[in-house]
Structure formats: C-alpha cells, structure tokens
mmCIF file of C-alpha atoms in Angstrom:
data_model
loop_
_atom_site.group_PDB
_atom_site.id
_atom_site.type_symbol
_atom_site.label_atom_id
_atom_site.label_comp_id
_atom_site.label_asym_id
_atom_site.label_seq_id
_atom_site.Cartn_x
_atom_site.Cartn_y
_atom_site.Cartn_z
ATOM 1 C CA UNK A 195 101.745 101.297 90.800
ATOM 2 C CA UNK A 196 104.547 102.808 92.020
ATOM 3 C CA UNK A 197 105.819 101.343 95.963
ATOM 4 C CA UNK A 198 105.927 104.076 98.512
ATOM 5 C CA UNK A 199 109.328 105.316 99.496
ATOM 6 C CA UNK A 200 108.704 103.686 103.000
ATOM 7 C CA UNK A 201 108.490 100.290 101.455
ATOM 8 C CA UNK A 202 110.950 100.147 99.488
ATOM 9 C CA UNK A 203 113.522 97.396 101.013
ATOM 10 C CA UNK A 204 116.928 98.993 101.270
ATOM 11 C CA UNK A 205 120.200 96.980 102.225
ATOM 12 C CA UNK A 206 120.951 99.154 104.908
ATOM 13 C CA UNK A 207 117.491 98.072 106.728
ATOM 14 C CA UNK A 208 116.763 96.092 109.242
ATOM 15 C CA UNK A 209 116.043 92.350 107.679
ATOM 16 C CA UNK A 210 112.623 92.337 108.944
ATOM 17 C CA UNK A 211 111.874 95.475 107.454
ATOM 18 C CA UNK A 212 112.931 94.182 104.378
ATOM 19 C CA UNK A 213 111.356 91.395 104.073
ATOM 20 C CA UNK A 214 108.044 93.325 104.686
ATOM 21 C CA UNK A 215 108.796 95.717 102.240
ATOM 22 C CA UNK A 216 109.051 92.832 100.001
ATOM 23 C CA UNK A 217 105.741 90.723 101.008
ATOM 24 C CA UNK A 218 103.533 94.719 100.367
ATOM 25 C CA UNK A 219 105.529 95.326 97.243
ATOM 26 C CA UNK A 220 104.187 91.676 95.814
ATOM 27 C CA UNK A 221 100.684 92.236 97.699
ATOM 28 C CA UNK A 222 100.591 95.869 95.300
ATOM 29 C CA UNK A 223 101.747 93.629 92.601
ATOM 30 C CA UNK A 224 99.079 91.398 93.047
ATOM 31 C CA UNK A 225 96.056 93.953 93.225
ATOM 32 C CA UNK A 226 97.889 96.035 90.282
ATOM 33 C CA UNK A 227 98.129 92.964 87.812
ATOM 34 C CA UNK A 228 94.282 91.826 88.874
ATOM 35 C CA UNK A 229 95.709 88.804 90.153
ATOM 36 C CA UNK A 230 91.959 87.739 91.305
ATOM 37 C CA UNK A 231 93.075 84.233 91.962
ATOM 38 C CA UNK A 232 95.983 84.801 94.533
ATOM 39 C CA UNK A 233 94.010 87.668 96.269
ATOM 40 C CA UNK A 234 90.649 85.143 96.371
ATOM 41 C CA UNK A 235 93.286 82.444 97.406
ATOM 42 C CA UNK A 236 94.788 85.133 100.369
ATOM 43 C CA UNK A 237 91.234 85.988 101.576
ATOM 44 C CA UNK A 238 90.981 82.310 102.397
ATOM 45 C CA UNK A 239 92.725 82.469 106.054
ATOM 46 C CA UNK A 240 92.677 78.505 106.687
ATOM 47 C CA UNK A 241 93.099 77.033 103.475
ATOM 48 C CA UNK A 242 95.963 76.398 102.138
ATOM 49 C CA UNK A 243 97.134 77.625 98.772
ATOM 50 C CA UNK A 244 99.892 78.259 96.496
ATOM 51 C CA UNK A 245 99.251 82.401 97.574
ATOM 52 C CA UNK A 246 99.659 81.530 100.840
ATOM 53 C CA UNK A 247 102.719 79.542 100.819
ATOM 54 C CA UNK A 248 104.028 82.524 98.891
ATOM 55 C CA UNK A 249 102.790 85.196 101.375
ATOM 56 C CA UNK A 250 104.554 83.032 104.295
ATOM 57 C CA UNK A 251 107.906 82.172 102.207
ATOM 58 C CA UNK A 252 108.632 86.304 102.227
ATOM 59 C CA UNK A 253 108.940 85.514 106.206
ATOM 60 C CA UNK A 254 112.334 83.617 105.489
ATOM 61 C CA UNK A 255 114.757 85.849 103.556
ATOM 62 C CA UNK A 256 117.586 83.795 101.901
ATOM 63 C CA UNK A 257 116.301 80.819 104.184
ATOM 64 C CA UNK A 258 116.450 82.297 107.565
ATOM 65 C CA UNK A 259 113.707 82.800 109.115
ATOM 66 C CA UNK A 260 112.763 86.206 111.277
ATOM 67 C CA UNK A 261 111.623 84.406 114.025
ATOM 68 C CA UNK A 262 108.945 81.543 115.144
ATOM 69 C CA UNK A 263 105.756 83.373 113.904
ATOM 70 C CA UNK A 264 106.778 85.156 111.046
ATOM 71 C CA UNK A 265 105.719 83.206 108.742
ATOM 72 C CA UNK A 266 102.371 83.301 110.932
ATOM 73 C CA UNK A 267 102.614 86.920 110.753
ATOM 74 C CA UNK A 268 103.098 87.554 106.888
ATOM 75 C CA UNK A 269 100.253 84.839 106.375
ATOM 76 C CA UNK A 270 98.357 86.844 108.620
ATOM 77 C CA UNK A 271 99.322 90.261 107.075
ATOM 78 C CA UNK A 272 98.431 89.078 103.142
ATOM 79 C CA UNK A 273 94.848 88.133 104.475
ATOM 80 C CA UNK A 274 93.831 91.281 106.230
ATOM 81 C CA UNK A 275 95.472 93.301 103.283
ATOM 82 C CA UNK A 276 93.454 90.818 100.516
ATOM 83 C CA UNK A 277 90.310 91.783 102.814
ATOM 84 C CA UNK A 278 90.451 95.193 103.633
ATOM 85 C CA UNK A 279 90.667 95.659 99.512
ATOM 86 C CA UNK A 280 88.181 92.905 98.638
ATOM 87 C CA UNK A 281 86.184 94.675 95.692
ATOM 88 C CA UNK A 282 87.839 97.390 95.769
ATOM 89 C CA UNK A 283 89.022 99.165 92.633
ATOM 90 C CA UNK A 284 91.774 101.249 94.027
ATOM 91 C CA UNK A 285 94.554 100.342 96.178
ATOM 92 C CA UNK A 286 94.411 102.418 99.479
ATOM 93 C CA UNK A 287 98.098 103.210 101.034
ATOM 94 C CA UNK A 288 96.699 103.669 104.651
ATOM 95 C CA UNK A 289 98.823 105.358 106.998
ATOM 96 C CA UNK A 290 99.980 105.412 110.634
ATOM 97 C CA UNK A 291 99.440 102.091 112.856
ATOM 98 C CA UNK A 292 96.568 100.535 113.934
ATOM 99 C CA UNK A 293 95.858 102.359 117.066
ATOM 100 C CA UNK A 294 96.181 105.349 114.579
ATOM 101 C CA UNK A 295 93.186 104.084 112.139
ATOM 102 C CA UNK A 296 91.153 103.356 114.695
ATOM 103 C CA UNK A 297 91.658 106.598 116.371
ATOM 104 C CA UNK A 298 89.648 107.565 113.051
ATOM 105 C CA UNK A 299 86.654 105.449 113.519
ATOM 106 C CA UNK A 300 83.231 106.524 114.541
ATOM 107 C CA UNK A 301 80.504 108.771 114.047
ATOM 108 C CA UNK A 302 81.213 112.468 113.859
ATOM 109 C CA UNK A 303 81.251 113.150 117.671
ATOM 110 C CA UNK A 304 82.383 109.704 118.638
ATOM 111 C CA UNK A 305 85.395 108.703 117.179
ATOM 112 C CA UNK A 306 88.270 106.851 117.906
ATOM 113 C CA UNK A 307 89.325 107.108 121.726
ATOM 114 C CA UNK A 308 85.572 108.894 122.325
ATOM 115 C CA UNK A 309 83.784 105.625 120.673
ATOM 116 C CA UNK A 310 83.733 102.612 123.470
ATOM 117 C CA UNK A 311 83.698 99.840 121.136
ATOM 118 C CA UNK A 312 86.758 100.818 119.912
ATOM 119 C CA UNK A 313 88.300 101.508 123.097
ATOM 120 C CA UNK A 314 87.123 98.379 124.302
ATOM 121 C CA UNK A 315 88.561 96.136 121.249
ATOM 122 C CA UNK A 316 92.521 98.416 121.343
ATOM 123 C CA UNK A 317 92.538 97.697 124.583
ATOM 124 C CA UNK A 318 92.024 93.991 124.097
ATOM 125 C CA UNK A 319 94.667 94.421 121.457
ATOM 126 C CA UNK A 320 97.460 96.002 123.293
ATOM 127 C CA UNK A 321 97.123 93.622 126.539
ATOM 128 C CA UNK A 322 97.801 90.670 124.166
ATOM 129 C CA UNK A 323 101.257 88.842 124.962
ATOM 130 C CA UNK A 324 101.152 87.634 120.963
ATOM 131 C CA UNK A 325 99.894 89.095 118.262
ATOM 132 C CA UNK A 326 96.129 88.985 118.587
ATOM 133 C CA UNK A 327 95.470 88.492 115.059
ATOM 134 C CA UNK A 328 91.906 88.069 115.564
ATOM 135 C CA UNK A 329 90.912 91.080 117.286
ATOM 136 C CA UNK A 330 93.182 93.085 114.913
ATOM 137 C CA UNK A 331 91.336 91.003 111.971
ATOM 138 C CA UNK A 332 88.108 93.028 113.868
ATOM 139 C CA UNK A 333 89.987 96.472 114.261
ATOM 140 C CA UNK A 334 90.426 95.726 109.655
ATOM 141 C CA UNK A 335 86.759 95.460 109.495
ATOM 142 C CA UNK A 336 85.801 98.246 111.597
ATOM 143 C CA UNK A 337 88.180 100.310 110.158
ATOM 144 C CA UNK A 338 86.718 98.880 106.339
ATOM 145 C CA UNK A 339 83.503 99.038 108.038
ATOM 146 C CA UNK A 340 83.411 102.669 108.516
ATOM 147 C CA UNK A 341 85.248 103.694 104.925
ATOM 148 C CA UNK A 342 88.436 104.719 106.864
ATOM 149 C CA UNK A 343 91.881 104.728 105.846
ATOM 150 C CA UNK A 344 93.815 101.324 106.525
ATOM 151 C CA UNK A 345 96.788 101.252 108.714
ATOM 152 C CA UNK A 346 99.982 101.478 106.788
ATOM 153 C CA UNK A 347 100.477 97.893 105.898
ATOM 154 C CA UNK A 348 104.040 97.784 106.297
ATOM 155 C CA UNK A 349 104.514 99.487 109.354
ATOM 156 C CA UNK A 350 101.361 96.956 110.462
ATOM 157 C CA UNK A 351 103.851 94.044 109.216
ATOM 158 C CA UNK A 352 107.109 95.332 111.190
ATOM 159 C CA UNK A 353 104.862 96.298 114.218
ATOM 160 C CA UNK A 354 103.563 92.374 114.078
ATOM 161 C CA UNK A 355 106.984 91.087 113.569
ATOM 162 C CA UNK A 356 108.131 93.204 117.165
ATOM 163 C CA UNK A 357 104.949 92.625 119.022
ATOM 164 C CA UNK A 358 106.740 90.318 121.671
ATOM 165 C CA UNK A 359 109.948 92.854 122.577
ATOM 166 C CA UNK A 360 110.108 92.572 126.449
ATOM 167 C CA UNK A 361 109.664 96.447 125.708
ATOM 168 C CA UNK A 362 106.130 96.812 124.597
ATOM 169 C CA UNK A 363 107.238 100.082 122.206
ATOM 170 C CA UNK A 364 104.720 98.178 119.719
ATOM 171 C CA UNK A 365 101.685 98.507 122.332
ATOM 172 C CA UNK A 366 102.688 102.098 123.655
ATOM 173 C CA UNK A 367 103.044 103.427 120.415
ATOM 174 C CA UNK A 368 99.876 101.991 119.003
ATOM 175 C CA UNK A 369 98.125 103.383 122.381
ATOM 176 C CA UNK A 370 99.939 106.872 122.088
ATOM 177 C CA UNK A 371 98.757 106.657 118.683
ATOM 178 C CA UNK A 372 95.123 105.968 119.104
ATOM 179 C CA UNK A 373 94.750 108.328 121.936
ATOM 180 C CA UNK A 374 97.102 111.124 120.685
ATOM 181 C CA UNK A 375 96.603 110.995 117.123
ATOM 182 C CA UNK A 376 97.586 114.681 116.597
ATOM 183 C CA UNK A 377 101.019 113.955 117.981
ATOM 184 C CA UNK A 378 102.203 111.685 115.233
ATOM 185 C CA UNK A 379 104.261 109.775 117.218
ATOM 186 C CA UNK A 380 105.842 107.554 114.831
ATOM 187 C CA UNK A 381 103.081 107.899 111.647
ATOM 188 C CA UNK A 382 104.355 107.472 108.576
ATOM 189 C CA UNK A 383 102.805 109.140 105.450
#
C-alpha cells in the first residue's frame, strides 16, 4: 500500500504533521501486513497494550512531546482508525474532515446538515473546549454506520492535535465544512 502524498512526513513540515504522517503510515502498515493482533489490541480503547504504547509513542518525536494530550490524541486516533476498518478487507483513504463526512450522512433527502441527529451531535462537537473524543468516536460510527467515506485520518490527527488554538480554525473549518461541503474549504483528496 502505497501512503498518500498528503501523508507523507516531509522535513520541511510542521512537527505535528509529521508525526501524524508517521502514526497513519504505521496504522496502513498495520492493516496492509494483517497485523490482526495490534489492530484487535488498538480496538481495545482502555486496555493497555504493547499497540497502544506504540500508537501513543508516535506523539513524542525524538522525545519531545507535541503537547499535553498528544499522546491522548494519537491513542485516540489509532482506535477510531482500528474501528472504522474492523472487518474490513480494504483500507478506505477517507477524505476531508469530520464535519465533511458527516456532511455525507443520511438518507437520500436527509443528509448531512438536512439530518438533525447529525446536526445535533457536530454541534456538540464543535462547542467542545477539548477534543471530544467521545462524540467524535459517535460521528466514526455513524459515518461507518451509514457505509460513508471516513474523514481523512491525518488531517483528523492534525485537526485533534490544534483543537485548543485560542482561534477555533479547527471548529470553523469543520462547521464550514459540514454545512458547505461544495466549497471545499480546506478538503484534501
């Protein structure tokens, strides 16, 4: 499996960026080798594991670390990536953020910012001072739910990693995203 251009971890990057493009190129590793046992291990949210440790250790490149929930984050990341392809036989790329894939979900006249339950559960999302890694654990399984596309897992990652800028560009662009998805705001491929 080849990585996608995006994820590939140039010096010239941000660190955080790099050190997500480095957690989804092992994740890809993982589901191309049929590492069952790490990806079982990752689906396992509160126990802890050698795939785990592993997952959080790509958090702290060269022994810094990218902040006080990274490792939180990446943790976080590997599960929701291990359970969006539980069973699965092909690796699905996903693309644009999460407000994005939702924007997706639905029936045929009810999707995305026209469907109340998902209104409901971004907007619970983007109010959220941390990451609100439940409730995007729930936006995952709707989005599985429903046979959609994923987000794209490493802008999902960098997004995570930025939730708390005194900014918000995270939240706007996630919003913007879910209720403007023909603008492509920021989506990558």
């Amino acid at each position: 499996m080849s990585i996608d251009s995006e994820v590939v971890a140039a010096p010239q990057r941000p660190a955080d960026e790099r050190a997500a493009a480095g957690l989804l190129r092992w994740l890809y590793d993982l589901v191309e080798d049929r590492n069952v046992g790490y990806l079982a291990d990752l689906r396992r949210l509160h126990a802890d594991s050698v795939a785990k440790l592993l997952a959080g250790n790509f958090a702290a490149p060269g022994g810094v670390a990218l902040g006080p929930q990274a490792v939180e984050i990446f943790e976080r990341v590997a599960f929701l990536f291990t359970r969006f392809h539980a069973g699965e036989t092909a690796l699905q790329r996903g693309s644009g953020s999460l407000g994005y894939a939702m924007s997706k979900v639905g029936s045929a006249d009810r999707r995305g910012s026209e469907n109340p339950g998902c209104v409901r559960l971004l907007n619970q999302i983007l109010v959220s001072r941390q990451p609100p890694f439940r409730r995007i654990q729930h936006g995952i399984d709707l989005i599985r739910s429903d046979s959609g596309a994923p987000p794209n897992w490493f802008q999902l990652t960098v997004d995570l990693l930025r939730w708390t800028d005194s900014e918000r560009t995270v939240q706007r662009d996630w919003a913007r995203d879910f209720y403007l998805p023909h603008t492509k705001s920021r989506r990558m491929p």
